[in-house]
Amino acid sequence: MEIHLAPLENVSCWAFRKLCKGASDSYTGMLSLTNLVKRNNAWEKVDTFPIEGQKQWIQIATSKETECFAFLKKLEEEIKKYPEKDNIYGIQLNVSCPSPYLIKIGQGAALLKRPTKVGNLVKELLKQEKYKVGVKLRLGLNETEVKQRIILNLFKELEKITKDNSNFTNVTIHLKHAKESSSTDYNYSILNELVSYNLPLIINGGIKTFEDIKRLIESIAPENRKNIKGVMLGRAAMKNPDCFSEINRNFEGTPFVHRNKEEIKKEFNELCKQHMPQEIFLKTIEEKTEI
Ligand SMILES: Cc1cc2nc3c(=O)[nH]c(=O)nc-3n(C[C@H](O)[C@H](O)[C@H](O)COP(=O)(O)O)c2cc1C
């Protein structure tokens, strides 16, 4: 079972990701492809320095195939210029961001009702063989889209892509629509249907502990459990970066060395000395996490 650290804008810098020991996968926060293609300084947020045992993903936002093409070209140049960043495992397309600005320009959760477009963007990103490709989805843009079950059309489209290309490795589903606040309860009701598609799923939303994962798996029909590739945790990691090690200890009996708050803070500061995050990360981590 993979345990992913969620993409967390202005939080999941290299130092934070490395602090989250035991996470199998981690992501940069969402990066605008328009910025990455047009502005050289936007690449500072691509801080994929080595992290042992963690697969690192870049998360991107776009609605244009031409931008995907230009981005892949620039990524190659960037890696040549900074070979120490050559630790990228995959590229994840954001089809979930609820930001009104992003939705207005047709990106993030606005793409959920456009399966052909999402399929084309994914196919464009798959026109290289070095990086895996994944997507992060929500259940819909709003309640109406959830009731219309638009997500199922997108699942059908993505299922075709998985059949043809093994580099399309996962679909993360955040079990909320884009108008729901972070405090509303999660909607797990559609999960049994989602897992019946032949898609490797990463389930996200409200998961904090091993017991949560166990309950989640037990709620799914045994014959469909094979499609659950992993889970993703965001806010639990902001509270306690050791949550991954704790989960692994329960799953696999791997040894776990508990760090108290002071030890975590000290380790974070040491990591920042190795690769200093931008000021906005330090400020957001101070304000929004318990580190
Ligand atoms: C501070 C913060 C920043 C986030 N930034 C992103 C982001 O850049 N891209 C993204 O797809 N989701 C982002 N999310 C959503 C998380 O990735 C995740 O889907 C959400 O928090 C639900 O998971 P959780 O219940 O484990 O926290 C963010 C969430 C938080 C709290």
PDB file of C-alpha atoms and ligand atoms in Angstrom:
ATOM      1  CA  MET A   1       0.000   0.000   0.000  1.00  0.00           C
ATOM      2  CA  GLU A   2       1.472   3.346  -1.058  1.00  0.00           C
ATOM      3  CA  ILE A   3       1.136   6.207   1.428  1.00  0.00           C
ATOM      4  CA  HIS A   4       1.387   9.546  -0.397  1.00  0.00           C
ATOM      5  CA  LEU A   5       2.093  12.953   1.078  1.00  0.00           C
ATOM      6  CA  ALA A   6      -0.445  15.261  -0.619  1.00  0.00           C
ATOM      7  CA  PRO A   7       0.543  18.247  -2.751  1.00  0.00           C
ATOM      8  CA  LEU A   8       0.334  21.222  -0.382  1.00  0.00           C
ATOM      9  CA  GLU A   9       0.789  24.631  -1.978  1.00  0.00           C
ATOM     10  CA  ASN A  10       3.438  26.716  -0.202  1.00  0.00           C
ATOM     11  CA  VAL A  11       3.958  23.930   2.332  1.00  0.00           C
ATOM     12  CA  SER A  12       5.378  20.865   0.555  1.00  0.00           C
ATOM     13  CA  CYS A  13       8.857  22.197  -0.169  1.00  0.00           C
ATOM     14  CA  TRP A  14      11.804  19.767  -0.261  1.00  0.00           C
ATOM     15  CA  ALA A  15      12.538  20.188   3.472  1.00  0.00           C
ATOM     16  CA  PHE A  16       8.920  19.433   4.442  1.00  0.00           C
ATOM     17  CA  ARG A  17       8.718  16.460   2.074  1.00  0.00           C
ATOM     18  CA  LYS A  18      11.961  14.996   3.396  1.00  0.00           C
ATOM     19  CA  LEU A  19      10.748  15.506   6.946  1.00  0.00           C
ATOM     20  CA  CYS A  20       7.788  13.200   6.182  1.00  0.00           C
ATOM     21  CA  LYS A  21       9.708   9.965   6.584  1.00  0.00           C
ATOM     22  CA  GLY A  22       7.918   6.856   5.388  1.00  0.00           C
ATOM     23  CA  ALA A  23       5.818   8.621   2.726  1.00  0.00           C
ATOM     24  CA  SER A  24       6.172   6.524  -0.437  1.00  0.00           C
ATOM     25  CA  ASP A  25       5.403   9.454  -2.762  1.00  0.00           C
ATOM     26  CA  SER A  26       5.405  13.224  -2.444  1.00  0.00           C
ATOM     27  CA  TYR A  27       4.428  16.193  -4.598  1.00  0.00           C
ATOM     28  CA  THR A  28       5.386  19.794  -5.106  1.00  0.00           C
ATOM     29  CA  GLY A  29       2.482  22.166  -4.589  1.00  0.00           C
ATOM     30  CA  MET A  30       0.506  22.949  -7.724  1.00  0.00           C
ATOM     31  CA  LEU A  31       2.612  24.793 -10.324  1.00  0.00           C
ATOM     32  CA  SER A  32       1.090  26.800 -13.158  1.00  0.00           C
ATOM     33  CA  LEU A  33       2.383  25.567 -16.513  1.00  0.00           C
ATOM     34  CA  THR A  34       1.912  29.055 -17.960  1.00  0.00           C
ATOM     35  CA  ASN A  35       4.414  30.312 -15.372  1.00  0.00           C
ATOM     36  CA  LEU A  36       6.818  27.418 -15.835  1.00  0.00           C
ATOM     37  CA  VAL A  37       6.804  27.881 -19.582  1.00  0.00           C
ATOM     38  CA  LYS A  38       7.150  31.676 -19.518  1.00  0.00           C
ATOM     39  CA  ARG A  39       9.117  32.540 -16.374  1.00  0.00           C
ATOM     40  CA  ASN A  40      12.496  31.130 -15.468  1.00  0.00           C
ATOM     41  CA  ASN A  41      12.116  32.056 -11.785  1.00  0.00           C
ATOM     42  CA  ALA A  42       8.997  29.816 -11.512  1.00  0.00           C
ATOM     43  CA  TRP A  43      11.357  26.810 -11.606  1.00  0.00           C
ATOM     44  CA  GLU A  44      12.672  27.609  -8.120  1.00  0.00           C
ATOM     45  CA  LYS A  45       9.626  25.744  -6.782  1.00  0.00           C
ATOM     46  CA  VAL A  46      10.756  22.604  -8.606  1.00  0.00           C
ATOM     47  CA  ASP A  47      12.972  21.566  -5.694  1.00  0.00           C
ATOM     48  CA  THR A  48      13.312  17.862  -6.435  1.00  0.00           C
ATOM     49  CA  PHE A  49      16.622  17.267  -4.684  1.00  0.00           C
ATOM     50  CA  PRO A  50      17.261  13.687  -3.528  1.00  0.00           C
ATOM     51  CA  ILE A  51      14.955  12.104  -0.932  1.00  0.00           C
ATOM     52  CA  GLU A  52      15.810   8.491  -0.269  1.00  0.00           C
ATOM     53  CA  GLY A  53      12.871   6.101  -0.498  1.00  0.00           C
ATOM     54  CA  GLN A  54      10.388   8.721  -1.754  1.00  0.00           C
ATOM     55  CA  LYS A  55       9.056   9.046  -5.295  1.00  0.00           C
ATOM     56  CA  GLN A  56       8.836  12.733  -6.086  1.00  0.00           C
ATOM     57  CA  TRP A  57       6.171  14.211  -8.335  1.00  0.00           C
ATOM     58  CA  ILE A  58       5.710  17.666  -9.824  1.00  0.00           C
ATOM     59  CA  GLN A  59       2.085  18.761  -9.753  1.00  0.00           C
ATOM     60  CA  ILE A  60       1.027  20.973 -12.648  1.00  0.00           C
ATOM     61  CA  ALA A  61      -2.040  22.983 -13.687  1.00  0.00           C
ATOM     62  CA  THR A  62      -2.929  23.633 -17.310  1.00  0.00           C
ATOM     63  CA  SER A  63      -5.703  23.219 -19.859  1.00  0.00           C
ATOM     64  CA  LYS A  64      -3.505  23.432 -22.943  1.00  0.00           C
ATOM     65  CA  GLU A  65      -1.752  20.596 -24.763  1.00  0.00           C
ATOM     66  CA  THR A  66       0.709  23.127 -26.266  1.00  0.00           C
ATOM     67  CA  GLU A  67       1.779  24.106 -22.739  1.00  0.00           C
ATOM     68  CA  CYS A  68       2.387  20.450 -21.853  1.00  0.00           C
ATOM     69  CA  PHE A  69       4.667  20.131 -24.860  1.00  0.00           C
ATOM     70  CA  ALA A  70       6.588  23.349 -24.054  1.00  0.00           C
ATOM     71  CA  PHE A  71       6.847  22.326 -20.373  1.00  0.00           C
ATOM     72  CA  LEU A  72       8.386  18.926 -21.179  1.00  0.00           C
ATOM     73  CA  LYS A  73      10.989  20.659 -23.327  1.00  0.00           C
ATOM     74  CA  LYS A  74      11.807  23.181 -20.577  1.00  0.00           C
ATOM     75  CA  LEU A  75      11.929  20.429 -17.968  1.00  0.00           C
ATOM     76  CA  GLU A  76      14.616  18.671 -19.975  1.00  0.00           C
ATOM     77  CA  GLU A  77      16.636  21.909 -20.135  1.00  0.00           C
ATOM     78  CA  GLU A  78      16.176  22.552 -16.411  1.00  0.00           C
ATOM     79  CA  ILE A  79      17.393  19.064 -15.482  1.00  0.00           C
ATOM     80  CA  LYS A  80      20.438  19.479 -17.717  1.00  0.00           C
ATOM     81  CA  LYS A  81      21.209  22.796 -15.991  1.00  0.00           C
ATOM     82  CA  TYR A  82      20.550  21.432 -12.464  1.00  0.00           C
ATOM     83  CA  PRO A  83      21.293  17.687 -12.470  1.00  0.00           C
ATOM     84  CA  GLU A  84      20.874  17.648  -8.654  1.00  0.00           C
ATOM     85  CA  LYS A  85      17.119  18.066  -9.330  1.00  0.00           C
ATOM     86  CA  ASP A  86      17.039  14.963 -11.510  1.00  0.00           C
ATOM     87  CA  ASN A  87      14.963  12.981  -9.016  1.00  0.00           C
ATOM     88  CA  ILE A  88      11.529  13.445 -10.518  1.00  0.00           C
ATOM     89  CA  TYR A  89       9.479  10.274 -10.660  1.00  0.00           C
ATOM     90  CA  GLY A  90       6.341  11.656 -12.221  1.00  0.00           C
ATOM     91  CA  ILE A  91       4.124  14.510 -13.322  1.00  0.00           C
ATOM     92  CA  GLN A  92       0.650  14.859 -11.840  1.00  0.00           C
ATOM     93  CA  LEU A  93      -2.022  16.891 -13.629  1.00  0.00           C
ATOM     94  CA  ASN A  94      -4.212  18.851 -11.225  1.00  0.00           C
ATOM     95  CA  VAL A  95      -7.895  18.346 -12.090  1.00  0.00           C
ATOM     96  CA  SER A  96      -9.098  19.253  -8.622  1.00  0.00           C
ATOM     97  CA  CYS A  97      -8.109  22.766  -7.559  1.00  0.00           C
ATOM     98  CA  PRO A  98     -11.198  24.724  -6.365  1.00  0.00           C
ATOM     99  CA  SER A  99      -9.642  28.199  -6.792  1.00  0.00           C
ATOM    100  CA  PRO A 100     -12.216  30.497  -8.510  1.00  0.00           C
ATOM    101  CA  TYR A 101      -9.441  32.051 -10.630  1.00  0.00           C
ATOM    102  CA  LEU A 102      -8.283  28.659 -11.902  1.00  0.00           C
ATOM    103  CA  ILE A 103     -11.845  27.554 -12.599  1.00  0.00           C
ATOM    104  CA  LYS A 104     -12.494  30.778 -14.526  1.00  0.00           C
ATOM    105  CA  ILE A 105      -9.587  29.991 -16.858  1.00  0.00           C
ATOM    106  CA  GLY A 106     -10.813  26.424 -17.329  1.00  0.00           C
ATOM    107  CA  GLN A 107      -8.207  24.645 -15.206  1.00  0.00           C
ATOM    108  CA  GLY A 108      -8.310  22.540 -12.013  1.00  0.00           C
ATOM    109  CA  ALA A 109     -11.788  21.287 -11.090  1.00  0.00           C
ATOM    110  CA  ALA A 110     -13.287  22.994 -14.189  1.00  0.00           C
ATOM    111  CA  LEU A 111     -11.758  20.152 -16.234  1.00  0.00           C
ATOM    112  CA  LEU A 112     -13.675  17.393 -14.432  1.00  0.00           C
ATOM    113  CA  LYS A 113     -16.577  17.565 -16.885  1.00  0.00           C
ATOM    114  CA  ARG A 114     -14.242  17.452 -19.914  1.00  0.00           C
ATOM    115  CA  PRO A 115     -13.012  13.847 -20.167  1.00  0.00           C
ATOM    116  CA  THR A 116     -11.706  14.188 -23.726  1.00  0.00           C
ATOM    117  CA  LYS A 117      -9.695  17.283 -22.830  1.00  0.00           C
ATOM    118  CA  VAL A 118      -8.219  15.646 -19.706  1.00  0.00           C
ATOM    119  CA  GLY A 119      -7.426  12.540 -21.784  1.00  0.00           C
ATOM    120  CA  ASN A 120      -5.646  14.667 -24.388  1.00  0.00           C
ATOM    121  CA  LEU A 121      -3.599  16.512 -21.752  1.00  0.00           C
ATOM    122  CA  VAL A 122      -2.561  13.213 -20.193  1.00  0.00           C
ATOM    123  CA  LYS A 123      -1.661  11.777 -23.595  1.00  0.00           C
ATOM    124  CA  GLU A 124       0.469  14.850 -24.339  1.00  0.00           C
ATOM    125  CA  LEU A 125       2.323  14.410 -21.031  1.00  0.00           C
ATOM    126  CA  LEU A 126       2.864  10.746 -21.899  1.00  0.00           C
ATOM    127  CA  LYS A 127       4.780  11.694 -25.062  1.00  0.00           C
ATOM    128  CA  GLN A 128       8.026  11.053 -23.196  1.00  0.00           C
ATOM    129  CA  GLU A 129       9.215   7.970 -21.384  1.00  0.00           C
ATOM    130  CA  LYS A 130      11.231   9.306 -18.482  1.00  0.00           C
ATOM    131  CA  TYR A 131       8.406  10.336 -16.171  1.00  0.00           C
ATOM    132  CA  LYS A 132       5.268   8.579 -14.975  1.00  0.00           C
ATOM    133  CA  VAL A 133       2.010  10.488 -15.288  1.00  0.00           C
ATOM    134  CA  GLY A 134      -0.945  10.706 -12.903  1.00  0.00           C
ATOM    135  CA  VAL A 135      -3.980  12.912 -12.255  1.00  0.00           C
ATOM    136  CA  LYS A 136      -5.622  14.271  -9.110  1.00  0.00           C
ATOM    137  CA  LEU A 137      -9.400  14.542  -9.317  1.00  0.00           C
ATOM    138  CA  ARG A 138     -12.389  15.539  -7.222  1.00  0.00           C
ATOM    139  CA  LEU A 139     -15.945  14.197  -7.438  1.00  0.00           C
ATOM    140  CA  GLY A 140     -17.157  17.234  -9.364  1.00  0.00           C
ATOM    141  CA  LEU A 141     -17.061  21.009  -9.536  1.00  0.00           C
ATOM    142  CA  ASN A 142     -20.220  21.254  -7.414  1.00  0.00           C
ATOM    143  CA  GLU A 143     -23.119  19.255  -5.991  1.00  0.00           C
ATOM    144  CA  THR A 144     -24.894  19.152  -9.370  1.00  0.00           C
ATOM    145  CA  GLU A 145     -21.895  17.544 -11.050  1.00  0.00           C
ATOM    146  CA  VAL A 146     -21.693  14.991  -8.243  1.00  0.00           C
ATOM    147  CA  LYS A 147     -25.396  14.141  -8.717  1.00  0.00           C
ATOM    148  CA  GLN A 148     -24.817  13.876 -12.497  1.00  0.00           C
ATOM    149  CA  ARG A 149     -21.944  11.493 -11.715  1.00  0.00           C
ATOM    150  CA  ILE A 150     -19.727  13.231 -14.276  1.00  0.00           C
ATOM    151  CA  ILE A 151     -16.667  11.631 -12.655  1.00  0.00           C
ATOM    152  CA  LEU A 152     -17.658   8.262 -14.154  1.00  0.00           C
ATOM    153  CA  ASN A 153     -17.203   9.574 -17.719  1.00  0.00           C
ATOM    154  CA  LEU A 154     -13.721  10.734 -16.794  1.00  0.00           C
ATOM    155  CA  PHE A 155     -12.941   7.359 -15.223  1.00  0.00           C
ATOM    156  CA  LYS A 156     -14.027   5.634 -18.462  1.00  0.00           C
ATOM    157  CA  GLU A 157     -11.687   7.861 -20.484  1.00  0.00           C
ATOM    158  CA  LEU A 158      -8.745   7.312 -18.123  1.00  0.00           C
ATOM    159  CA  GLU A 159      -9.338   3.561 -18.092  1.00  0.00           C
ATOM    160  CA  LYS A 160      -8.661   3.534 -21.871  1.00  0.00           C
ATOM    161  CA  ILE A 161      -5.360   5.368 -21.333  1.00  0.00           C
ATOM    162  CA  THR A 162      -4.157   2.944 -18.627  1.00  0.00           C
ATOM    163  CA  LYS A 163      -4.779   0.038 -21.004  1.00  0.00           C
ATOM    164  CA  ASP A 164      -2.537   1.594 -23.649  1.00  0.00           C
ATOM    165  CA  ASN A 165       0.236   3.123 -21.571  1.00  0.00           C
ATOM    166  CA  SER A 166       1.800   1.658 -18.446  1.00  0.00           C
ATOM    167  CA  ASN A 167       3.451   5.013 -17.666  1.00  0.00           C
ATOM    168  CA  PHE A 168       0.035   6.348 -16.662  1.00  0.00           C
ATOM    169  CA  THR A 169       0.347   4.981 -13.161  1.00  0.00           C
ATOM    170  CA  ASN A 170      -2.330   6.396 -10.911  1.00  0.00           C
ATOM    171  CA  VAL A 171      -5.495   8.372 -10.357  1.00  0.00           C
ATOM    172  CA  THR A 172      -5.848  10.217  -7.072  1.00  0.00           C
ATOM    173  CA  ILE A 173      -9.400  10.924  -6.025  1.00  0.00           C
ATOM    174  CA  HIS A 174     -10.123  13.610  -3.424  1.00  0.00           C
ATOM    175  CA  LEU A 175     -13.579  12.591  -2.237  1.00  0.00           C
ATOM    176  CA  LYS A 176     -15.209  16.027  -2.251  1.00  0.00           C
ATOM    177  CA  HIS A 177     -16.569  18.446  -4.815  1.00  0.00           C
ATOM    178  CA  ALA A 178     -14.857  21.772  -5.339  1.00  0.00           C
ATOM    179  CA  LYS A 179     -17.434  23.858  -3.475  1.00  0.00           C
ATOM    180  CA  GLU A 180     -17.157  21.891  -0.237  1.00  0.00           C
ATOM    181  CA  SER A 181     -15.132  23.401   2.578  1.00  0.00           C
ATOM    182  CA  SER A 182     -12.289  21.524   4.223  1.00  0.00           C
ATOM    183  CA  SER A 183     -14.424  20.940   7.323  1.00  0.00           C
ATOM    184  CA  THR A 184     -17.363  19.167   5.607  1.00  0.00           C
ATOM    185  CA  ASP A 185     -17.565  15.410   5.928  1.00  0.00           C
ATOM    186  CA  TYR A 186     -16.145  13.203   3.212  1.00  0.00           C
ATOM    187  CA  ASN A 187     -18.391  11.530   0.696  1.00  0.00           C
ATOM    188  CA  TYR A 188     -17.282   7.905   0.511  1.00  0.00           C
ATOM    189  CA  SER A 189     -20.586   6.678  -0.950  1.00  0.00           C
ATOM    190  CA  ILE A 190     -19.404   6.523  -4.568  1.00  0.00           C
ATOM    191  CA  LEU A 191     -16.126   4.804  -3.711  1.00  0.00           C
ATOM    192  CA  ASN A 192     -17.362   1.251  -4.263  1.00  0.00           C
ATOM    193  CA  GLU A 193     -18.328   2.189  -7.795  1.00  0.00           C
ATOM    194  CA  LEU A 194     -15.073   4.049  -8.484  1.00  0.00           C
ATOM    195  CA  VAL A 195     -12.916   1.112  -7.434  1.00  0.00           C
ATOM    196  CA  SER A 196     -14.708  -1.164  -9.898  1.00  0.00           C
ATOM    197  CA  TYR A 197     -12.924   0.625 -12.787  1.00  0.00           C
ATOM    198  CA  ASN A 198      -9.622  -0.801 -13.882  1.00  0.00           C
ATOM    199  CA  LEU A 199      -7.633   2.160 -12.576  1.00  0.00           C
ATOM    200  CA  PRO A 200      -4.938   2.227  -9.880  1.00  0.00           C
ATOM    201  CA  LEU A 201      -6.506   4.537  -7.303  1.00  0.00           C
ATOM    202  CA  ILE A 202      -4.991   6.691  -4.581  1.00  0.00           C
ATOM    203  CA  ILE A 203      -7.738   7.634  -2.150  1.00  0.00           C
ATOM    204  CA  ASN A 204      -7.585  11.048  -0.492  1.00  0.00           C
ATOM    205  CA  GLY A 205      -9.604  12.945   2.058  1.00  0.00           C
ATOM    206  CA  GLY A 206      -9.850  12.891   5.824  1.00  0.00           C
ATOM    207  CA  ILE A 207      -7.416  10.009   6.328  1.00  0.00           C
ATOM    208  CA  LYS A 208      -5.256  10.363   9.438  1.00  0.00           C
ATOM    209  CA  THR A 209      -4.364   6.959  10.838  1.00  0.00           C
ATOM    210  CA  PHE A 210      -3.846   3.279  10.098  1.00  0.00           C
ATOM    211  CA  GLU A 211      -7.320   2.616  11.545  1.00  0.00           C
ATOM    212  CA  ASP A 212      -8.855   5.054   9.027  1.00  0.00           C
ATOM    213  CA  ILE A 213      -7.156   3.174   6.169  1.00  0.00           C
ATOM    214  CA  LYS A 214      -8.259  -0.193   7.534  1.00  0.00           C
ATOM    215  CA  ARG A 215     -11.871   1.001   7.806  1.00  0.00           C
ATOM    216  CA  LEU A 216     -11.719   2.419   4.302  1.00  0.00           C
ATOM    217  CA  ILE A 217     -10.425  -0.825   2.788  1.00  0.00           C
ATOM    218  CA  GLU A 218     -12.959  -2.903   4.681  1.00  0.00           C
ATOM    219  CA  SER A 219     -15.772  -0.755   3.266  1.00  0.00           C
ATOM    220  CA  ILE A 220     -14.798  -1.815  -0.269  1.00  0.00           C
ATOM    221  CA  ALA A 221     -15.965  -5.049  -1.900  1.00  0.00           C
ATOM    222  CA  PRO A 222     -13.088  -7.593  -1.630  1.00  0.00           C
ATOM    223  CA  GLU A 223     -12.973  -8.209  -5.402  1.00  0.00           C
ATOM    224  CA  ASN A 224     -12.296  -4.502  -6.048  1.00  0.00           C
ATOM    225  CA  ARG A 225      -9.663  -3.924  -3.389  1.00  0.00           C
ATOM    226  CA  LYS A 226      -6.947  -4.764  -5.936  1.00  0.00           C
ATOM    227  CA  ASN A 227      -7.590  -1.363  -7.560  1.00  0.00           C
ATOM    228  CA  ILE A 228      -6.600   0.546  -4.437  1.00  0.00           C
ATOM    229  CA  LYS A 229      -2.969   1.380  -4.939  1.00  0.00           C
ATOM    230  CA  GLY A 230      -2.641   3.702  -1.996  1.00  0.00           C
ATOM    231  CA  VAL A 231      -3.895   6.560   0.101  1.00  0.00           C
ATOM    232  CA  MET A 232      -2.887  10.208   0.336  1.00  0.00           C
ATOM    233  CA  LEU A 233      -2.608  12.318   3.482  1.00  0.00           C
ATOM    234  CA  GLY A 234      -2.373  16.107   3.648  1.00  0.00           C
ATOM    235  CA  ARG A 235      -3.533  17.783   6.832  1.00  0.00           C
ATOM    236  CA  ALA A 236      -2.516  14.835   9.021  1.00  0.00           C
ATOM    237  CA  ALA A 237       1.083  15.397   7.861  1.00  0.00           C
ATOM    238  CA  MET A 238       0.818  19.129   8.581  1.00  0.00           C
ATOM    239  CA  LYS A 239      -0.053  18.183  12.146  1.00  0.00           C
ATOM    240  CA  ASN A 240       2.411  15.351  12.493  1.00  0.00           C
ATOM    241  CA  PRO A 241       5.033  14.504   9.824  1.00  0.00           C
ATOM    242  CA  ASP A 242       5.544  11.166  11.607  1.00  0.00           C
ATOM    243  CA  CYS A 243       2.049   9.983  10.600  1.00  0.00           C
ATOM    244  CA  PHE A 244       3.532   8.029   7.661  1.00  0.00           C
ATOM    245  CA  SER A 245       6.036   6.134   9.817  1.00  0.00           C
ATOM    246  CA  GLU A 246       3.274   5.374  12.298  1.00  0.00           C
ATOM    247  CA  ILE A 247       1.070   3.951   9.520  1.00  0.00           C
ATOM    248  CA  ASN A 248       3.941   1.887   8.085  1.00  0.00           C
ATOM    249  CA  ARG A 249       4.726   0.460  11.511  1.00  0.00           C
ATOM    250  CA  ASN A 250       1.147  -0.814  11.715  1.00  0.00           C
ATOM    251  CA  PHE A 251       1.077  -2.129   8.142  1.00  0.00           C
ATOM    252  CA  GLU A 252       4.474  -3.732   7.883  1.00  0.00           C
ATOM    253  CA  GLY A 253       5.926  -3.720  11.360  1.00  0.00           C
ATOM    254  CA  THR A 254       8.743  -1.420  10.173  1.00  0.00           C
ATOM    255  CA  PRO A 255      10.681   0.124  13.049  1.00  0.00           C
ATOM    256  CA  PHE A 256       9.514   3.568  14.077  1.00  0.00           C
ATOM    257  CA  VAL A 257      11.537   6.098  15.997  1.00  0.00           C
ATOM    258  CA  HIS A 258       9.200   8.673  17.500  1.00  0.00           C
ATOM    259  CA  ARG A 259      10.346  12.306  17.231  1.00  0.00           C
ATOM    260  CA  ASN A 260       8.967  14.870  19.633  1.00  0.00           C
ATOM    261  CA  LYS A 261       7.954  18.373  18.453  1.00  0.00           C
ATOM    262  CA  GLU A 262      11.365  19.874  19.273  1.00  0.00           C
ATOM    263  CA  GLU A 263      13.195  17.136  17.362  1.00  0.00           C
ATOM    264  CA  ILE A 264      10.929  17.595  14.339  1.00  0.00           C
ATOM    265  CA  LYS A 265      11.430  21.372  14.378  1.00  0.00           C
ATOM    266  CA  LYS A 266      15.204  20.970  14.735  1.00  0.00           C
ATOM    267  CA  GLU A 267      15.348  18.510  11.843  1.00  0.00           C
ATOM    268  CA  PHE A 268      13.229  20.821   9.672  1.00  0.00           C
ATOM    269  CA  ASN A 269      15.566  23.751  10.366  1.00  0.00           C
ATOM    270  CA  GLU A 270      18.591  21.604   9.472  1.00  0.00           C
ATOM    271  CA  LEU A 271      16.955  20.536   6.205  1.00  0.00           C
ATOM    272  CA  CYS A 272      16.151  24.175   5.377  1.00  0.00           C
ATOM    273  CA  LYS A 273      19.857  24.945   5.694  1.00  0.00           C
ATOM    274  CA  GLN A 274      20.555  22.361   2.969  1.00  0.00           C
ATOM    275  CA  HIS A 275      17.917  23.695   0.537  1.00  0.00           C
ATOM    276  CA  MET A 276      16.327  26.903   1.795  1.00  0.00           C
ATOM    277  CA  PRO A 277      12.634  27.146   0.798  1.00  0.00           C
ATOM    278  CA  GLN A 278      11.236  30.434  -0.457  1.00  0.00           C
ATOM    279  CA  GLU A 279       9.974  32.809   2.271  1.00  0.00           C
ATOM    280  CA  ILE A 280       6.306  32.045   1.445  1.00  0.00           C
ATOM    281  CA  PHE A 281       6.867  28.379   2.419  1.00  0.00           C
ATOM    282  CA  LEU A 282       8.451  29.262   5.763  1.00  0.00           C
ATOM    283  CA  LYS A 283       5.593  31.658   6.530  1.00  0.00           C
ATOM    284  CA  THR A 284       2.852  29.186   5.524  1.00  0.00           C
ATOM    285  CA  ILE A 285       4.477  26.307   7.411  1.00  0.00           C
ATOM    286  CA  GLU A 286       4.714  28.521  10.504  1.00  0.00           C
ATOM    287  CA  GLU A 287       1.060  29.595  10.196  1.00  0.00           C
ATOM    288  CA  LYS A 288      -0.651  26.412   9.038  1.00  0.00           C
ATOM    289  CA  THR A 289       1.318  23.455  10.366  1.00  0.00           C
ATOM    290  CA  GLU A 290       2.253  22.285  13.827  1.00  0.00           C
ATOM    291  CA  ILE A 291       5.965  22.116  13.064  1.00  0.00           C
TER     292      ILE A 291
HETATM  293  C1  LIG B   1      -2.453  24.119   2.798  1.00  0.00           C
HETATM  294  C2  LIG B   1      -2.982  23.248   1.714  1.00  0.00           C
HETATM  295  C3  LIG B   1      -2.489  23.381   0.422  1.00  0.00           C
HETATM  296  C4  LIG B   1      -2.960  22.548  -0.605  1.00  0.00           C
HETATM  297  N1  LIG B   1      -2.427  22.667  -1.849  1.00  0.00           N
HETATM  298  C5  LIG B   1      -2.803  21.785  -2.820  1.00  0.00           C
HETATM  299  C6  LIG B   1      -2.163  21.796  -4.094  1.00  0.00           C
HETATM  300  O1  LIG B   1      -1.259  22.577  -4.383  1.00  0.00           O
HETATM  301  N2  LIG B   1      -2.604  20.903  -5.015  1.00  0.00           N
HETATM  302  C7  LIG B   1      -3.600  19.981  -4.736  1.00  0.00           C
HETATM  303  O2  LIG B   1      -3.947  19.174  -5.590  1.00  0.00           O
HETATM  304  N3  LIG B   1      -4.216  19.977  -3.549  1.00  0.00           N
HETATM  305  C8  LIG B   1      -3.829  20.825  -2.588  1.00  0.00           C
HETATM  306  N4  LIG B   1      -4.407  20.754  -1.356  1.00  0.00           N
HETATM  307  C9  LIG B   1      -5.389  19.670  -1.086  1.00  0.00           C
HETATM  308  C10 LIG B   1      -4.646  18.432  -0.527  1.00  0.00           C
HETATM  309  O3  LIG B   1      -3.728  17.933  -1.450  1.00  0.00           O
HETATM  310  C11 LIG B   1      -5.650  17.328  -0.151  1.00  0.00           C
HETATM  311  O4  LIG B   1      -6.331  16.923  -1.306  1.00  0.00           O
HETATM  312  C12 LIG B   1      -6.686  17.800   0.889  1.00  0.00           C
HETATM  313  O5  LIG B   1      -6.048  18.469   1.957  1.00  0.00           O
HETATM  314  C13 LIG B   1      -7.485  16.614   1.439  1.00  0.00           C
HETATM  315  O6  LIG B   1      -6.645  15.685   2.068  1.00  0.00           O
HETATM  316  P1  LIG B   1      -6.526  15.606   3.681  1.00  0.00           P
HETATM  317  O7  LIG B   1      -7.916  15.437   4.201  1.00  0.00           O
HETATM  318  O8  LIG B   1      -5.620  14.439   3.938  1.00  0.00           O
HETATM  319  O9  LIG B   1      -5.932  16.918   4.132  1.00  0.00           O
HETATM  320  C14 LIG B   1      -3.984  21.599  -0.322  1.00  0.00           C
HETATM  321  C15 LIG B   1      -4.489  21.487   0.967  1.00  0.00           C
HETATM  322  C16 LIG B   1      -4.003  22.283   1.981  1.00  0.00           C
HETATM  323  C17 LIG B   1      -4.557  22.113   3.377  1.00  0.00           C
END
